[in-house]
Coordinates of C-alpha atoms in Angstrom, one line a residue:
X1 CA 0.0 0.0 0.0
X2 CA 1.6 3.4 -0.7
X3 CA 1.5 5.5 1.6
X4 CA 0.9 9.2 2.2
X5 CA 2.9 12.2 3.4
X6 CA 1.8 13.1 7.0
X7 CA 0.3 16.7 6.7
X8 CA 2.8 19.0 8.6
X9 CA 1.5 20.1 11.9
X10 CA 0.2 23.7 12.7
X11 CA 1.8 25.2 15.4
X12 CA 0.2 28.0 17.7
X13 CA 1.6 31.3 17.5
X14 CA 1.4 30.7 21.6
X15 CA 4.0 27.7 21.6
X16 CA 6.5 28.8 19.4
X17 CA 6.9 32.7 20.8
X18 CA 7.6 30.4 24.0
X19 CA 10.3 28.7 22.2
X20 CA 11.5 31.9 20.8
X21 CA 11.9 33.3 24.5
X22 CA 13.1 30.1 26.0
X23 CA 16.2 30.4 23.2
X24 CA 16.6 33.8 23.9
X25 CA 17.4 33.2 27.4
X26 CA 14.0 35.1 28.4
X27 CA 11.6 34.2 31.0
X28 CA 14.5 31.2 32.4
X29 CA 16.6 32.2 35.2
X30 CA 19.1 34.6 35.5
X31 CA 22.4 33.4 36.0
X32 CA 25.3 35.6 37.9
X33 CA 27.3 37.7 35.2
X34 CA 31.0 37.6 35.0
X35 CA 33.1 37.9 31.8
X36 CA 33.0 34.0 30.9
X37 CA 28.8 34.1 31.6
X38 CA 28.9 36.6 28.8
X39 CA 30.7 35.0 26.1
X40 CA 28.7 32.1 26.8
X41 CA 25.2 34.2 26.5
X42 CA 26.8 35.7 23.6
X43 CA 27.1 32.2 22.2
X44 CA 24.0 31.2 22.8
X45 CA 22.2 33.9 21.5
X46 CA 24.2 34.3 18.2
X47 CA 25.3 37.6 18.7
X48 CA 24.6 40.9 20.8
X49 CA 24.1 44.1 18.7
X50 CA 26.1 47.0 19.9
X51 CA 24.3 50.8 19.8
X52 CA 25.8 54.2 20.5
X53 CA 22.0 55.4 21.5
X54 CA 22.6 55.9 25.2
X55 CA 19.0 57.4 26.6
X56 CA 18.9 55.3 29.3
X57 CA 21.9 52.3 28.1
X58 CA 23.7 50.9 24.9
X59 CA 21.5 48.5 23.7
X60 CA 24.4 46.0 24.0
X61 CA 24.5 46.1 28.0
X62 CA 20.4 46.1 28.1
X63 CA 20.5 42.7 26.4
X64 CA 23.0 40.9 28.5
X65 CA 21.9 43.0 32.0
X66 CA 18.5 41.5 31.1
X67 CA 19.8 38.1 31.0
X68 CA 22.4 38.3 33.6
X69 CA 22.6 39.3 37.5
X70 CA 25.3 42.3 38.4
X71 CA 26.0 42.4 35.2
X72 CA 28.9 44.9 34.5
X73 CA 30.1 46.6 31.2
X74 CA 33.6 45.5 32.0
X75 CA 32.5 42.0 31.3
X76 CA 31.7 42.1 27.7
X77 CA 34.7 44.6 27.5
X78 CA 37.0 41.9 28.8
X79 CA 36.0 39.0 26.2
X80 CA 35.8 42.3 23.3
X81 CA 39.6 43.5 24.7
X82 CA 41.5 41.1 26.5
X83 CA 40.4 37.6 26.1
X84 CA 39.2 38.4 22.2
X85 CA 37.0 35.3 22.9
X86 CA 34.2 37.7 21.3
X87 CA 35.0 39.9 17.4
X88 CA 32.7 43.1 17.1
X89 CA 31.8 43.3 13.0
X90 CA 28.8 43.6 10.9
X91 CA 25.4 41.1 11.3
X92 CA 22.1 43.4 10.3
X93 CA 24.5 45.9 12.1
X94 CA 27.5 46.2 14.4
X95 CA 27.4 43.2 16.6
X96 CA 29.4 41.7 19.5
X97 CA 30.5 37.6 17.7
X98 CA 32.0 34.5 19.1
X99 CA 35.7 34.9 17.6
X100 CA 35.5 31.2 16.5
X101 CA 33.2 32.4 13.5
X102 CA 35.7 34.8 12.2
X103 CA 36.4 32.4 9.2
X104 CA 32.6 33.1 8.4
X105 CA 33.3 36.8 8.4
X106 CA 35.5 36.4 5.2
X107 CA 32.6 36.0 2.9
X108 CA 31.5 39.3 4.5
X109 CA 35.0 41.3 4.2
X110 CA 34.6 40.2 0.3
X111 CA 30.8 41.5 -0.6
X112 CA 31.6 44.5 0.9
X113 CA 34.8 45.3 -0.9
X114 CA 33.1 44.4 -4.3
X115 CA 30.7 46.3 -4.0
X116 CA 31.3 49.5 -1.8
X117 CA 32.3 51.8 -4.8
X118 CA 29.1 51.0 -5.8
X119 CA 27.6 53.6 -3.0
X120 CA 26.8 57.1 -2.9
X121 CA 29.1 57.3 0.3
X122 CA 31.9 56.4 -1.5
X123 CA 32.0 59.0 -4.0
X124 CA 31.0 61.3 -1.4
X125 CA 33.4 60.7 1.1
X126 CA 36.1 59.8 -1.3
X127 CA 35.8 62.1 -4.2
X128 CA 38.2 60.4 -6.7
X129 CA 41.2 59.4 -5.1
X130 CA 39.3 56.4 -2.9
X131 CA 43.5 54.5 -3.3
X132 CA 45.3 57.3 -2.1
X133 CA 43.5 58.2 1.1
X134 CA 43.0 54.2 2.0
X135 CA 46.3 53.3 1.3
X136 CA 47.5 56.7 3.3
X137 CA 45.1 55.4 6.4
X138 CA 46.2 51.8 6.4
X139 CA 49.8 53.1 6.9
X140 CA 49.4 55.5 9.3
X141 CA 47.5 53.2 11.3
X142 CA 50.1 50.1 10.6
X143 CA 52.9 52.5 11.5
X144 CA 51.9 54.3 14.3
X145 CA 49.2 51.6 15.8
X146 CA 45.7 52.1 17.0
X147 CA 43.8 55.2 16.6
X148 CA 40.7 56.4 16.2
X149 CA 39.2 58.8 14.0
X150 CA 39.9 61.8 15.7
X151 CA 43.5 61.1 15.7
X152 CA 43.0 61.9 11.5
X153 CA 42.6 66.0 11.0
X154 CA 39.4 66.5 8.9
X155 CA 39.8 69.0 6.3
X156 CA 39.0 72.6 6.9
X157 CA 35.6 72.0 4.4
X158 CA 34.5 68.9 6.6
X159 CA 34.5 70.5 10.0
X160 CA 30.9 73.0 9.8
X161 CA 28.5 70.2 8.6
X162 CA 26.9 67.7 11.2
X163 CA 28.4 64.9 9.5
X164 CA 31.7 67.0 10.1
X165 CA 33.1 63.2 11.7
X166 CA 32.7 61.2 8.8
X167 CA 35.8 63.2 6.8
X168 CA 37.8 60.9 4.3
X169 CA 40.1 59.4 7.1
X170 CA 37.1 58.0 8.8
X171 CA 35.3 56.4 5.8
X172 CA 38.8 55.2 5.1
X173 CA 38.5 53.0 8.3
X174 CA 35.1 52.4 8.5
X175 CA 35.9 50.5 5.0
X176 CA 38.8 49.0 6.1
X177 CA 37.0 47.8 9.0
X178 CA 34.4 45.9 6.9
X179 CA 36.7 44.1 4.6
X180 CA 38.7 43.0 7.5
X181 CA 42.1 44.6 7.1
X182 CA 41.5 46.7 10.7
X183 CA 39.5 45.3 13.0
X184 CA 38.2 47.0 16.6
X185 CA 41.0 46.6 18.7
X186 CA 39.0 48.8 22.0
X187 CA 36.5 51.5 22.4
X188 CA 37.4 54.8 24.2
X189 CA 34.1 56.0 25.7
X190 CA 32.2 54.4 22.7
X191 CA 34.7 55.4 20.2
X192 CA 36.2 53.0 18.2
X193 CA 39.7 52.4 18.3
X194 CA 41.1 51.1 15.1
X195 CA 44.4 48.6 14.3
X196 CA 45.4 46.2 12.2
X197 CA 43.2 42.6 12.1
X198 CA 46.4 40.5 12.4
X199 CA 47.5 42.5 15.6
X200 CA 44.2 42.2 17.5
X201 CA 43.1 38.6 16.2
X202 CA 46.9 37.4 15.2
X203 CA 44.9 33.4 15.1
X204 CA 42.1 34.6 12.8
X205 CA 43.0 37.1 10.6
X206 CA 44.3 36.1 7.2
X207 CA 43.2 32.8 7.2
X208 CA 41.1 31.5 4.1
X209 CA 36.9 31.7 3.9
X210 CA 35.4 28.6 4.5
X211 CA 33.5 27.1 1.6
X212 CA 30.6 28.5 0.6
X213 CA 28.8 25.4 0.8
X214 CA 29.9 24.8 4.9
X215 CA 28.8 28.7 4.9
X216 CA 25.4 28.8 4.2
X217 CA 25.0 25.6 6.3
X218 CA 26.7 27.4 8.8
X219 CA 24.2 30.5 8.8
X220 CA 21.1 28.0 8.3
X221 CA 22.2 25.7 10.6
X222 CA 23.1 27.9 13.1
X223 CA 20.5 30.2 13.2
X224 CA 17.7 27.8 13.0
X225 CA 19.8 26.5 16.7
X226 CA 18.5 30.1 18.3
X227 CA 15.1 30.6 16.5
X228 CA 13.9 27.1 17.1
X229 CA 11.0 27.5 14.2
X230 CA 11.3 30.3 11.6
X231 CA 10.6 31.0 7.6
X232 CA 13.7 30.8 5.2
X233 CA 13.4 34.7 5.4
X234 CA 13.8 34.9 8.9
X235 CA 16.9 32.4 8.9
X236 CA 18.7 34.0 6.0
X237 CA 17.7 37.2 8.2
X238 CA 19.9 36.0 11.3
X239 CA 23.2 36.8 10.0
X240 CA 22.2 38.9 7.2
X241 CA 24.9 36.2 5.2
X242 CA 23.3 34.2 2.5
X243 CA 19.9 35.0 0.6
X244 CA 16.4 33.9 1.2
X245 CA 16.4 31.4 -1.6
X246 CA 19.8 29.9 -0.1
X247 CA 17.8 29.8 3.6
X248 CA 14.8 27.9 1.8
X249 CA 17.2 25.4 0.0
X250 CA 18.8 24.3 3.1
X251 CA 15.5 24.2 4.6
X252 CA 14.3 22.1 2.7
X253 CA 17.0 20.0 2.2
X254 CA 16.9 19.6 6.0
X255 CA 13.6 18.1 6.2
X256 CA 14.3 15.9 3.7
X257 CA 17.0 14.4 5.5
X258 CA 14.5 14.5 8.8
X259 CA 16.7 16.7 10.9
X260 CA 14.0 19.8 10.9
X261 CA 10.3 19.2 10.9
X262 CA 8.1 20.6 8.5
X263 CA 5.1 23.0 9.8
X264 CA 3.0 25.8 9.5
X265 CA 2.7 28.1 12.3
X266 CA -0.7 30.3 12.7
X267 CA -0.3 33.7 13.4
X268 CA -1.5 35.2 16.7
X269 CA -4.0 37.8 15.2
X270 CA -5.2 35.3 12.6
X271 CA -4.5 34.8 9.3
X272 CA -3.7 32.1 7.3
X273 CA -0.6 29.9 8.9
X274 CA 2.7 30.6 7.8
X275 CA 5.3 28.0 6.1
X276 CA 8.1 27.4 8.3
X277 CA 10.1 24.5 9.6
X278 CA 11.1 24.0 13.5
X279 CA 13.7 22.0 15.3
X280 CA 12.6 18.6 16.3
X281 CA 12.6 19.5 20.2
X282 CA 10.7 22.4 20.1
X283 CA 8.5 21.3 23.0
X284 CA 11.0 21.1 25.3
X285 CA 11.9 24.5 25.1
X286 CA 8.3 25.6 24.9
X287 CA 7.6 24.0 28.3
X288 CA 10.5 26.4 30.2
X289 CA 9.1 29.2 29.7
X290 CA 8.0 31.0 33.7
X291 CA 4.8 32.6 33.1
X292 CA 5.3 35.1 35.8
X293 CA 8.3 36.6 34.6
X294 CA 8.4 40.2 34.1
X295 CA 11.2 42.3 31.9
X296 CA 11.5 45.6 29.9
X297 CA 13.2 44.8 26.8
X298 CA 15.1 47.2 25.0
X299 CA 14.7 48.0 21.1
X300 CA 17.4 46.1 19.8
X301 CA 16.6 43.0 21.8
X302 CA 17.1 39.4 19.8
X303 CA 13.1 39.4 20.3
X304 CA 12.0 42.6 19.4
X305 CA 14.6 43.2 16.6
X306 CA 12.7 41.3 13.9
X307 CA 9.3 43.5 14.1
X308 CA 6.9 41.0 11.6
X309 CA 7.9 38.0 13.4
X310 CA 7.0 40.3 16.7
X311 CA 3.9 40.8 15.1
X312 CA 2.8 37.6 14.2
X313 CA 3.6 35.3 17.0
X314 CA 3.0 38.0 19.7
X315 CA 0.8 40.0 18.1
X316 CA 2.3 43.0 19.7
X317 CA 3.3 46.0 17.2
X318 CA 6.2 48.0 17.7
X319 CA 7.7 50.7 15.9
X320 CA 11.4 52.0 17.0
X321 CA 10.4 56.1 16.8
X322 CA 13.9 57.6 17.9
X323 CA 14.4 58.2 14.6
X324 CA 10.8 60.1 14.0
X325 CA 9.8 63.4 14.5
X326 CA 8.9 64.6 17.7
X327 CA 5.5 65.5 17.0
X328 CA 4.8 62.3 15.1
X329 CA 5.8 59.7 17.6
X330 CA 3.0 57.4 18.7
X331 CA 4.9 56.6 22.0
X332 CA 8.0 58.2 22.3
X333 CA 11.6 58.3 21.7
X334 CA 13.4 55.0 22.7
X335 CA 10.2 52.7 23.8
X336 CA 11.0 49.4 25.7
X337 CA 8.1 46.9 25.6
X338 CA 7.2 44.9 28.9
X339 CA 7.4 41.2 28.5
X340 CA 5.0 39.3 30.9
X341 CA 5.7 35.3 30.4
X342 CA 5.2 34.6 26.7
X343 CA 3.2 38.1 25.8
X344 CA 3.8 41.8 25.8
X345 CA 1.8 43.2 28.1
X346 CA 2.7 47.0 27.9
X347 CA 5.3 49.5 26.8
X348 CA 7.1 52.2 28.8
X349 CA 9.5 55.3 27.1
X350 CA 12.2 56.0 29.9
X351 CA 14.8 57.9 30.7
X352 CA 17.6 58.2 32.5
X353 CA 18.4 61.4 34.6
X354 CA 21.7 60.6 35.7
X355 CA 22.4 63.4 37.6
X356 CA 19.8 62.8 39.8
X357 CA 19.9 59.0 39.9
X358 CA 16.9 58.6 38.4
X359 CA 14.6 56.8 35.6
X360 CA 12.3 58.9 34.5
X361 CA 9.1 57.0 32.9
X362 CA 6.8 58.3 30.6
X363 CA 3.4 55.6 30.3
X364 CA 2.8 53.3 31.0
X365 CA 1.1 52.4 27.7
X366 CA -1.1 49.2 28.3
X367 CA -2.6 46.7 25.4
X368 CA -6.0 46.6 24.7
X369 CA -7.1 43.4 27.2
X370 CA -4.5 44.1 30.0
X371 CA -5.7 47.5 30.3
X372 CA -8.9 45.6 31.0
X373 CA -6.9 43.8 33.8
X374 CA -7.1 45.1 37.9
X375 CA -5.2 48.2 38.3
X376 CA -3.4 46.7 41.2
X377 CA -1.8 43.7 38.7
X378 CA -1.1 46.5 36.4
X379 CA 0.7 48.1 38.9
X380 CA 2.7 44.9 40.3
X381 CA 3.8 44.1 36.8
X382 CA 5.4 47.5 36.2
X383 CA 6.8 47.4 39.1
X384 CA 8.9 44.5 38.8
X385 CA 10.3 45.5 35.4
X386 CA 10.9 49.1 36.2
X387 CA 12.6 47.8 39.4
X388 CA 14.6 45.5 37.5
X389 CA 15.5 48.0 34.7
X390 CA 16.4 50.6 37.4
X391 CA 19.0 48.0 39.1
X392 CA 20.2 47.0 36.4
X393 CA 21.6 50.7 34.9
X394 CA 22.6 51.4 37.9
X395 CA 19.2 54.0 38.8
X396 CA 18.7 54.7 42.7
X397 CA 15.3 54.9 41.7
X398 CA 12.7 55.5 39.1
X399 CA 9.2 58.3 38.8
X400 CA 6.2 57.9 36.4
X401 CA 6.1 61.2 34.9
X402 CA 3.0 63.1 32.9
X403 CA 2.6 61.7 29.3

């Protein structure tokens, strides 16, 4: 008798944001922070992506300080500067990455040096003598060792303008940067502090790109081990390394060989389910989740990054306004929604006044059926995530103040 492919199984938007959390190292338990605890949260969550925006803290320590007790910026700082167990470079933007993926990076260093001159910037910041100035920048900074932009004297015509900081010198080695012959040595405040990539990673730098075949089942493979059930869009999207139709080969390709599991996954506000494949042991991980747990996740968060798959398997929509007009924000400037278990609950827009000590909190901002909820739950769960957000950037304290 032949017999029949099994129908893949529909998944509930419910089960597989709890998976989502569980491999994001939300909602679990907080383990005590020291430099090794970070490279290994770094590990397991792929990468951490590094921001200058510094409202309240860099998006980088917000992640980790969310996932880890006493967390301390001189952690990460260690494994970035000392230990080099983590590389900062490029993902879907500048990112802290286990160092032991540097071969990966390769395939990166060589898109961007094909097709850079291919920019407006480059003509911009260039002009027509792109050789001269890099080759000028490369030696200054091979002769005389790090140094950051600053240490390069814009031009007289490049100081007036705001973008006064991004003279030739500095597009010089911003590009370097991202074809791999500097690499981030340190960070001065958050300035970047530039030398060559075989004095800080003397092991890694120079050595040959893995294949291309072993790196697109590195990004799959890899990526599908930290969203536990995603689209080919949102794995190619992890790394930002190999196309979508490259994600939904290996996909595929995977199920074949029975090591993923086919599915379709319904969308929390309805809809027709989604095509997507999931890990085999995807329960598990949806059964850790602590449905009491309360955080205030910052905008650049593994979970919040990817705002469609926010959407549909939270059904929570959020918009990152810091970049919008004042008088056009919905919310405000840098927004942090409020995670409660396995569903955002709320959203908040602080700030911190440092002289002083103190967060300052514009909101809450409830959604639609929690607003419906007791006032006193309401105010127990903001509470324990402003409490927690307080400790952990170092705020005595924090104030609701008047939308």
């Amino acid at each position: 008798m032949r017999r029949h492919p099994t129908a893949p199984e529909t998944l509930a938007a419910h089960d597989v944001r709890r998976v989502v959390l569980a491999l994001a190292n939300l909602g679990v338990r907080r383990r005590a922070s020291s430099p090794a605890a970070v490279a290994a949260l770094v590990r397991s969550l792929g990468y951490v992506q590094i921001d200058s925006i510094n409202v309240l803290d860099r998006a980088h320590h917000l992640i980790l300080s969310t996932r880890l007790r006493d967390y301390a910026p001189r952690h990460l700082a260690h494994n970035l500067e000392r230990s080099r167990s983590l590389f900062e470079h490029w993902t879907h933007d500048a990112s802290a990455i286990p160092i032991e993926w540097y071969p990966h990076w390769t395939h990166r260093f060589s898109r961007h040096a094909m097709t850079a001159s291919r920019r407006a910037w480059w003509n911009e910041r260039f002009g027509g003598k792109p050789d001269a100035i890099l080759a000028r920048t490369l030696e200054r900074v091979r002769a005389e060792g790090p140094l950051r932009a600053r240490d390069f004297e814009p031009p007289e015509t490049h100081r007036a303008g705001g973008w006064w900081t991004w003279h030739p010198e500095k597009a010089a080695l911003e590009h370097l940067w991202r074809i791999g012959s500097l690499a981030i040595a340190r960070r001065e405040g958050f300035e970047k502090v530039y030398d060559l990539a075989e004095r800080v990673h003397p092991e890694r730098a120079g050595t040959d790109a893995s294949a291309a075949a072993e790196h697109h089942n590195w990004a799959c493979r890899e990526a599908m081990a930290r969203l536990g059930v995603a689209t080919p869009k949102e794995i190619a999207a992890f790394f930002n390394a190999i196309s979508i139709a490259d994600a939904r080969a290996w996909s595929d390709a995977a199920v074949r060989r029975g090591e993923l599991l086919e599915v379709r996954v319904a969308p929390a506000n309805g809809g027709a389910p989604v095509r997507a494949v999931a890990i085999p042991e995807w329960r598990r991980f949806a059964r850790e989740i602590d449905d009491g747990a309360v955080a205030a996740l910052c905008p650049f968060d593994p979970v919040v990054r990817d705002r469609a798959r926010l959407e549909r398997l939270f059904g929570f929509t959020y918009r990152f306004e810091a970049f919008v007009p004042a008088a056009k924000r919905a919310y405000g400037y840098y927004v942090l929604p409020i995670l409660r278990g396995d569903r955002f609950v709320g959203r908040v827009d602080p700030k911190f006044d440092r002289e002083r000590g103190v967060l300052t909190i514009r909101g809450p901002w409830w959604e639609a059926d929690v607003a419906r909820e007791p006032a006193a739950t309401r105010k127990r769960v903001l509470a324990t995530a402003l409490d927690t957000l307080a400790e952990n950037v170092g705020a005595a304290s924090w104030e609701l103040v008047r939308s």
